[in-house]
Short mmCIF file of N, CA and C in Angstrom, two decimals:
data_model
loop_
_atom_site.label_atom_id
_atom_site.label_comp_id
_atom_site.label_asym_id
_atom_site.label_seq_id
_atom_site.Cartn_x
_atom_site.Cartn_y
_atom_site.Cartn_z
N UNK A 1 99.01 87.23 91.29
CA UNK A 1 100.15 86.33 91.41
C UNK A 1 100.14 85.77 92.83
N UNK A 2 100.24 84.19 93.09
CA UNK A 2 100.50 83.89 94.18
C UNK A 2 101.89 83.87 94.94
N UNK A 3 101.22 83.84 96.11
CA UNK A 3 102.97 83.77 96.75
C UNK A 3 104.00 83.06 96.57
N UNK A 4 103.48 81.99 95.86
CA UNK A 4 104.66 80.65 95.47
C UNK A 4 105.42 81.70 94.73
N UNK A 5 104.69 82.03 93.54
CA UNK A 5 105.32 82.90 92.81
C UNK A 5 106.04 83.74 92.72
N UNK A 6 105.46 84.88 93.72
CA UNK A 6 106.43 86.19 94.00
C UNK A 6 107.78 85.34 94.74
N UNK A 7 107.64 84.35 95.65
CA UNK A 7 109.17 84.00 96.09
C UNK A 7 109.94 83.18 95.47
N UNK A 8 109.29 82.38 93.96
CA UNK A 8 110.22 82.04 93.05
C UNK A 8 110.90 82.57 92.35
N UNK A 9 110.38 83.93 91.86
CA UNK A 9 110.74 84.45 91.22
C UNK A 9 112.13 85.12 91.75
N UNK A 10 111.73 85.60 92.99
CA UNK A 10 112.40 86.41 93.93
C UNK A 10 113.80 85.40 94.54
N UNK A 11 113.63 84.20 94.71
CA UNK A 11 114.49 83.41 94.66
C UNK A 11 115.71 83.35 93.43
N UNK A 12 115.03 83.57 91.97
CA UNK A 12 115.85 83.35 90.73
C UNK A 12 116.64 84.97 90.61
N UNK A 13 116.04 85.69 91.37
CA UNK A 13 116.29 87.21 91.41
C UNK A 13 118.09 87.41 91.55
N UNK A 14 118.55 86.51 92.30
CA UNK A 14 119.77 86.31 92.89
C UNK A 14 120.91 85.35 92.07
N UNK A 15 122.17 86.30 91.53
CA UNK A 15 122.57 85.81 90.67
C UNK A 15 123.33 84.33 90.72
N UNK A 16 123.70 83.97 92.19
CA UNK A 16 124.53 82.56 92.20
C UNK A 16 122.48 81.67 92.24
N UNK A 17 121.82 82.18 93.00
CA UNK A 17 121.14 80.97 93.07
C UNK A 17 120.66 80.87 91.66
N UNK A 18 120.50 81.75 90.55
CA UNK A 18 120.39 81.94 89.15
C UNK A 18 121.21 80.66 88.76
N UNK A 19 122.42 80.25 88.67
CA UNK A 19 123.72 79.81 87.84
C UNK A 19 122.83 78.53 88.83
N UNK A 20 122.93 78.22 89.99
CA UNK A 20 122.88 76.71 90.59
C UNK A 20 121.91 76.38 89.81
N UNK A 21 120.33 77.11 89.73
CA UNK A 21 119.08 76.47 89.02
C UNK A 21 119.66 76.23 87.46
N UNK A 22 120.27 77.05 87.15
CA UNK A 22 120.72 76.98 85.44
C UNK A 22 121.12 75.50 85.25
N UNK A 23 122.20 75.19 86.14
CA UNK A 23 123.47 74.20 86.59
C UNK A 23 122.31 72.89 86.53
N UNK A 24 121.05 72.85 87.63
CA UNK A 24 120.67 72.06 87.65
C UNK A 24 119.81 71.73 86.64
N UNK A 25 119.20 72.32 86.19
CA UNK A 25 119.03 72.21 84.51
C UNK A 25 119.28 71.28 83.50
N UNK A 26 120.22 70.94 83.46
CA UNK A 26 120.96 70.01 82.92
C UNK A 26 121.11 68.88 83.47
N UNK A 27 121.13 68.45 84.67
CA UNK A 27 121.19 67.21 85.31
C UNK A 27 120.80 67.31 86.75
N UNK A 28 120.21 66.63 87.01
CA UNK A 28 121.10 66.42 88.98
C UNK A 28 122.27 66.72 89.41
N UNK A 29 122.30 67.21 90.24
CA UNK A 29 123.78 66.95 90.70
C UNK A 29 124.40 67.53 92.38
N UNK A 30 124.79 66.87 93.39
CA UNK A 30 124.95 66.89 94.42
C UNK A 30 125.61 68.55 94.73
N UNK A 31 125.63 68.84 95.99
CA UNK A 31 126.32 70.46 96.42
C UNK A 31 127.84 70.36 96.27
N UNK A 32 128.50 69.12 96.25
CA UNK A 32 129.87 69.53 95.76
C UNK A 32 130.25 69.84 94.56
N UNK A 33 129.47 69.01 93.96
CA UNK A 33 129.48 69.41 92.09
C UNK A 33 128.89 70.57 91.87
N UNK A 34 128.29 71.33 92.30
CA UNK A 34 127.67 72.56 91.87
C UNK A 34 128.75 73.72 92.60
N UNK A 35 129.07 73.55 93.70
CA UNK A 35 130.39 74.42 94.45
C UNK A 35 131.89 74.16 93.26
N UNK A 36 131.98 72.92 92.95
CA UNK A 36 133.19 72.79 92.03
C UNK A 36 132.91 74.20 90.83
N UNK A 37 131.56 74.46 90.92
CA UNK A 37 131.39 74.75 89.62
C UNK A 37 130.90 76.58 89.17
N UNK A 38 130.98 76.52 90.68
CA UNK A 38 130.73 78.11 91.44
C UNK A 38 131.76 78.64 92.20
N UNK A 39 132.07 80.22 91.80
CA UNK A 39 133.06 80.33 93.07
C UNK A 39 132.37 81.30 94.86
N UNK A 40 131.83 79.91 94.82
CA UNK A 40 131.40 80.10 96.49
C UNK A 40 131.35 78.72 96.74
N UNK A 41 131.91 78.93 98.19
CA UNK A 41 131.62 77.67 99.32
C UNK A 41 130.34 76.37 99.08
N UNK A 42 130.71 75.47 99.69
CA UNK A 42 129.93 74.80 99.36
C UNK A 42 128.26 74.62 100.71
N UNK A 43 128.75 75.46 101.94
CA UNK A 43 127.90 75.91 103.00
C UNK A 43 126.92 77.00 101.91
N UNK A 44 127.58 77.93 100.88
CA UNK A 44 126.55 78.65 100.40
C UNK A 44 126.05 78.27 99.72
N UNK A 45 126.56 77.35 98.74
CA UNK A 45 125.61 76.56 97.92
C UNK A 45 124.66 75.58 98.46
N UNK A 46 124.46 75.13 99.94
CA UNK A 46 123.55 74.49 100.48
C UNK A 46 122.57 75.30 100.79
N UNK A 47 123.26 76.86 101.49
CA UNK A 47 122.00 77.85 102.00
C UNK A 47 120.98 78.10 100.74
N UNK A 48 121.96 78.67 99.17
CA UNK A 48 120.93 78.51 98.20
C UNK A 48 120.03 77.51 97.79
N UNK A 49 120.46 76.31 97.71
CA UNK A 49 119.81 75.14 97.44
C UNK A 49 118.57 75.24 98.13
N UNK A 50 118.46 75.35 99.67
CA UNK A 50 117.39 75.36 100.66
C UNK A 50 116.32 76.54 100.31
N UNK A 51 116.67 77.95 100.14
CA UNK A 51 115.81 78.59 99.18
C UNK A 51 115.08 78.45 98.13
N UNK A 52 115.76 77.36 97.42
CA UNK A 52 115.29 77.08 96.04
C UNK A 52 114.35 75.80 96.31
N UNK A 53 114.54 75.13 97.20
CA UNK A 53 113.72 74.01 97.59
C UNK A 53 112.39 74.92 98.16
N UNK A 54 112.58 75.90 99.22
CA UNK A 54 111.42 76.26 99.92
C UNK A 54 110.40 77.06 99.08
N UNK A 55 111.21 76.87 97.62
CA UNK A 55 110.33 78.41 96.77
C UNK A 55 109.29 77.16 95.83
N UNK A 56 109.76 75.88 95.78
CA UNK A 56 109.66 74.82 95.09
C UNK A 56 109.91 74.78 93.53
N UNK A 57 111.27 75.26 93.55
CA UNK A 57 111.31 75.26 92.08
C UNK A 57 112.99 73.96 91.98
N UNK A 58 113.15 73.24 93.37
CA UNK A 58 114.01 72.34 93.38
C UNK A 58 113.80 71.28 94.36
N UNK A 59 114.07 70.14 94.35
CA UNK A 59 114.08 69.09 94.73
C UNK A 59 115.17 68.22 94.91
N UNK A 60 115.03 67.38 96.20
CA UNK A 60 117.00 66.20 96.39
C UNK A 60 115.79 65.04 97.01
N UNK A 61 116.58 64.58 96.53
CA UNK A 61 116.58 62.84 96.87
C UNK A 61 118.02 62.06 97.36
N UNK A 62 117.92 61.81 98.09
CA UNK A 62 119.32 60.08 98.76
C UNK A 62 119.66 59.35 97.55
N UNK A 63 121.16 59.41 97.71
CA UNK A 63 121.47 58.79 96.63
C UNK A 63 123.05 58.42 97.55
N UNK A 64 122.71 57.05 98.32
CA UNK A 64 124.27 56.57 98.61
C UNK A 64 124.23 57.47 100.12
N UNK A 65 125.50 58.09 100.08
CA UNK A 65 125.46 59.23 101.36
C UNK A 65 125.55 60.63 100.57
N UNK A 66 125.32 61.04 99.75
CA UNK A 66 125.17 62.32 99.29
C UNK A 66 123.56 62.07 98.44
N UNK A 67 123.32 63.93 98.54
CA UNK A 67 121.89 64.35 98.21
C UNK A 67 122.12 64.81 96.93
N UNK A 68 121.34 64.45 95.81
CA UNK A 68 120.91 65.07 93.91
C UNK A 68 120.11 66.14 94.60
N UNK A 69 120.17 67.19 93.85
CA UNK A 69 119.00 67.95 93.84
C UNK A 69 118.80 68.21 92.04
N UNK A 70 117.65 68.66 91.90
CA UNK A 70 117.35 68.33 90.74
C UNK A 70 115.53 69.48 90.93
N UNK A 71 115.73 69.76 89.23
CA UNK A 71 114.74 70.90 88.74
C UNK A 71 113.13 70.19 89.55
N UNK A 72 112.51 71.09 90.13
CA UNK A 72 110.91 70.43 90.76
C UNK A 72 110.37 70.79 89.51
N UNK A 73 110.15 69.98 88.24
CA UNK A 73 108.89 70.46 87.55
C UNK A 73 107.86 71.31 87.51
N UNK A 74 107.11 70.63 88.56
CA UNK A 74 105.80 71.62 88.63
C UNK A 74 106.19 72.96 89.14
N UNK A 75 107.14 72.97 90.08
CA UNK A 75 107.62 75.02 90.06
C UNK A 75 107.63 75.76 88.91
N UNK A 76 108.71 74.64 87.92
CA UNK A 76 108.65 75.23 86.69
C UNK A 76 107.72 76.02 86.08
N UNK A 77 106.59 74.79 85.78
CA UNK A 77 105.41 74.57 85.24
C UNK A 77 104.47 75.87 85.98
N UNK A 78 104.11 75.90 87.24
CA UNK A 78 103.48 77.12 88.25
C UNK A 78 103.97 78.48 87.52
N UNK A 79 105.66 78.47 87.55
CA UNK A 79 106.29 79.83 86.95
C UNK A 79 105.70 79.75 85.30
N UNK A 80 105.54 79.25 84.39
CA UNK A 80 105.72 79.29 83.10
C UNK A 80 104.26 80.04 83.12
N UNK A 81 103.25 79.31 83.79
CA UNK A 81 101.81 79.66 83.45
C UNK A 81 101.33 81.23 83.73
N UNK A 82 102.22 81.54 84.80
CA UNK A 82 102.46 82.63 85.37
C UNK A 82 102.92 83.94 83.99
N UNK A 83 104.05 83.24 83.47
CA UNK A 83 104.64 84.26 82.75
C UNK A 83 103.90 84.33 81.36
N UNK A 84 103.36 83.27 80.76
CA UNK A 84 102.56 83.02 80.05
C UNK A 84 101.43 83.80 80.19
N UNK A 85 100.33 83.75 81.22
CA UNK A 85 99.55 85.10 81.43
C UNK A 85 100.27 86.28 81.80
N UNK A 86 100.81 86.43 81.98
CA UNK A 86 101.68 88.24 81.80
C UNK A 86 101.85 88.33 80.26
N UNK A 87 102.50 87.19 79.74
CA UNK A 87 102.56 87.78 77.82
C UNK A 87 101.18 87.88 77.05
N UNK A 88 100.42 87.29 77.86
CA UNK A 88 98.91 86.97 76.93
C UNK A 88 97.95 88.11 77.22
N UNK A 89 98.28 88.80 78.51
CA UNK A 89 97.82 90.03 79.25
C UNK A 89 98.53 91.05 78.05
N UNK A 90 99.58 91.31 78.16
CA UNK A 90 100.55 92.20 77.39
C UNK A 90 100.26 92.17 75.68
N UNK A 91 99.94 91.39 75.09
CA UNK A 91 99.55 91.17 74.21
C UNK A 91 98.26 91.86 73.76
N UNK A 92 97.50 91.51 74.68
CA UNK A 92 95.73 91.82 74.66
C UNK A 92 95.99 93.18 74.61
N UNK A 93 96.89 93.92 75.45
CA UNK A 93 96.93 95.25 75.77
C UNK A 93 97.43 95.96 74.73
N UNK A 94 98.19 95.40 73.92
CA UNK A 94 98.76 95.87 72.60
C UNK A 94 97.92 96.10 71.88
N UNK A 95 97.14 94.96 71.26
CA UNK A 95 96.30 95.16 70.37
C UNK A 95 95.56 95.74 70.87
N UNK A 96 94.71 96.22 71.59
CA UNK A 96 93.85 96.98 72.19
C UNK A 96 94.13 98.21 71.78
N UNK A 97 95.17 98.90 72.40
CA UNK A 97 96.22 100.37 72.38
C UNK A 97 96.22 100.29 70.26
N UNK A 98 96.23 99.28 69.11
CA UNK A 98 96.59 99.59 68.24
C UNK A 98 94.99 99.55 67.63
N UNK A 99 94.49 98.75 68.23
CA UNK A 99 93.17 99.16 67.40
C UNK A 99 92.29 100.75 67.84
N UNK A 100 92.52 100.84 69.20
CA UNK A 100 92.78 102.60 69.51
C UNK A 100 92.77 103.46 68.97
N UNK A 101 94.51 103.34 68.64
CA UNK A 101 95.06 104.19 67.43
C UNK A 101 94.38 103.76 66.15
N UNK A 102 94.12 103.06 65.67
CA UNK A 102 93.47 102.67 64.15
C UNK A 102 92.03 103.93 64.20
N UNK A 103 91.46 103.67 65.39
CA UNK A 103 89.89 104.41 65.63
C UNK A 103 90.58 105.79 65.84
N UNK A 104 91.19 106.41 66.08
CA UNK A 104 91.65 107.90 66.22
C UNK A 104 92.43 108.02 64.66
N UNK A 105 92.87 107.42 63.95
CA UNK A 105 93.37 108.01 63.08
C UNK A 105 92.36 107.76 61.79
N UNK A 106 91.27 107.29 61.99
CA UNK A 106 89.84 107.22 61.11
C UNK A 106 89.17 108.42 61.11
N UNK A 107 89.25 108.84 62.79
CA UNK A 107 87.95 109.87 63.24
C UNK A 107 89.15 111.31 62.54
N UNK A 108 90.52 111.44 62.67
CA UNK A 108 91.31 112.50 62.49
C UNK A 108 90.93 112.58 60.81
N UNK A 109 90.92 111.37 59.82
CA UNK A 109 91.06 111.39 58.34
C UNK A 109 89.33 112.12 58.34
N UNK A 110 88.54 111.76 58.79
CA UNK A 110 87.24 112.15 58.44
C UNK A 110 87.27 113.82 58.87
N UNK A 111 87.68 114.13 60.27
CA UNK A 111 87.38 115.97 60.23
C UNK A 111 88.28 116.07 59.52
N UNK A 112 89.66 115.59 59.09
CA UNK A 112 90.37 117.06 57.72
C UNK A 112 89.39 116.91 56.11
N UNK A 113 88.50 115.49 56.25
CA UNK A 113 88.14 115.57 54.83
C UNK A 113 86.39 116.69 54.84
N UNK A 114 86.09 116.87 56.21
CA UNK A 114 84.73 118.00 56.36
C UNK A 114 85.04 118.98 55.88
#
């Protein structure tokens, strides 16, 4: 796992910056609208925002005199592939462990039938 990774993850680890990424999810939307919508300050919802930007799983753009921030795709995309090989790993390992067991309970039926 790369480091993008371990600090995205580790970023989502945290339950308000959890709800802001959720929040942004759904749309864009500037740090007062996301503070309306959280009960914390809107200084903490900037400190999270800036985490979530540095982990790259968020992005702002100028819009007027206030900043959108809005989902970074490709973080997404980085995290998904990520979790995607952990299930495809986990998987392999299953079947592995059951075809295992399939070969031990062949070799057990053959010595009770000697």
């Amino acid at each position: 796992m790369s480091t993008y990774q371990v600090a995205a993850l580790g970023a989502l680890g945290d339950p308000t910056r959890r709800a802001i990424f959720e929040l942004l999810v759904t749309r864009p939307r500037a740090v007062g609208e996301l503070a309306n919508e959280l009960p914390v300050s809107r200084p903490a919802v900037s400190q999270h925002l800036k985490v979530l930007k540095e982990v790259g799983l968020v992005t702002d753009h100028a819009q007027g005199t206030r900043r959108l921030y809005r989902v970074e795709r490709r973080g997404i995309a980085a995290l998904r592939e990520y979790l995607d090989r952990l299930w495809d790993d986990a998987l392999l390992a299953f079947a592995t462990e059951v075809e295992r067991g399939d070969d031990t309970a062949a070799e057990n039926a053959d010595k009770e039938q000697s």
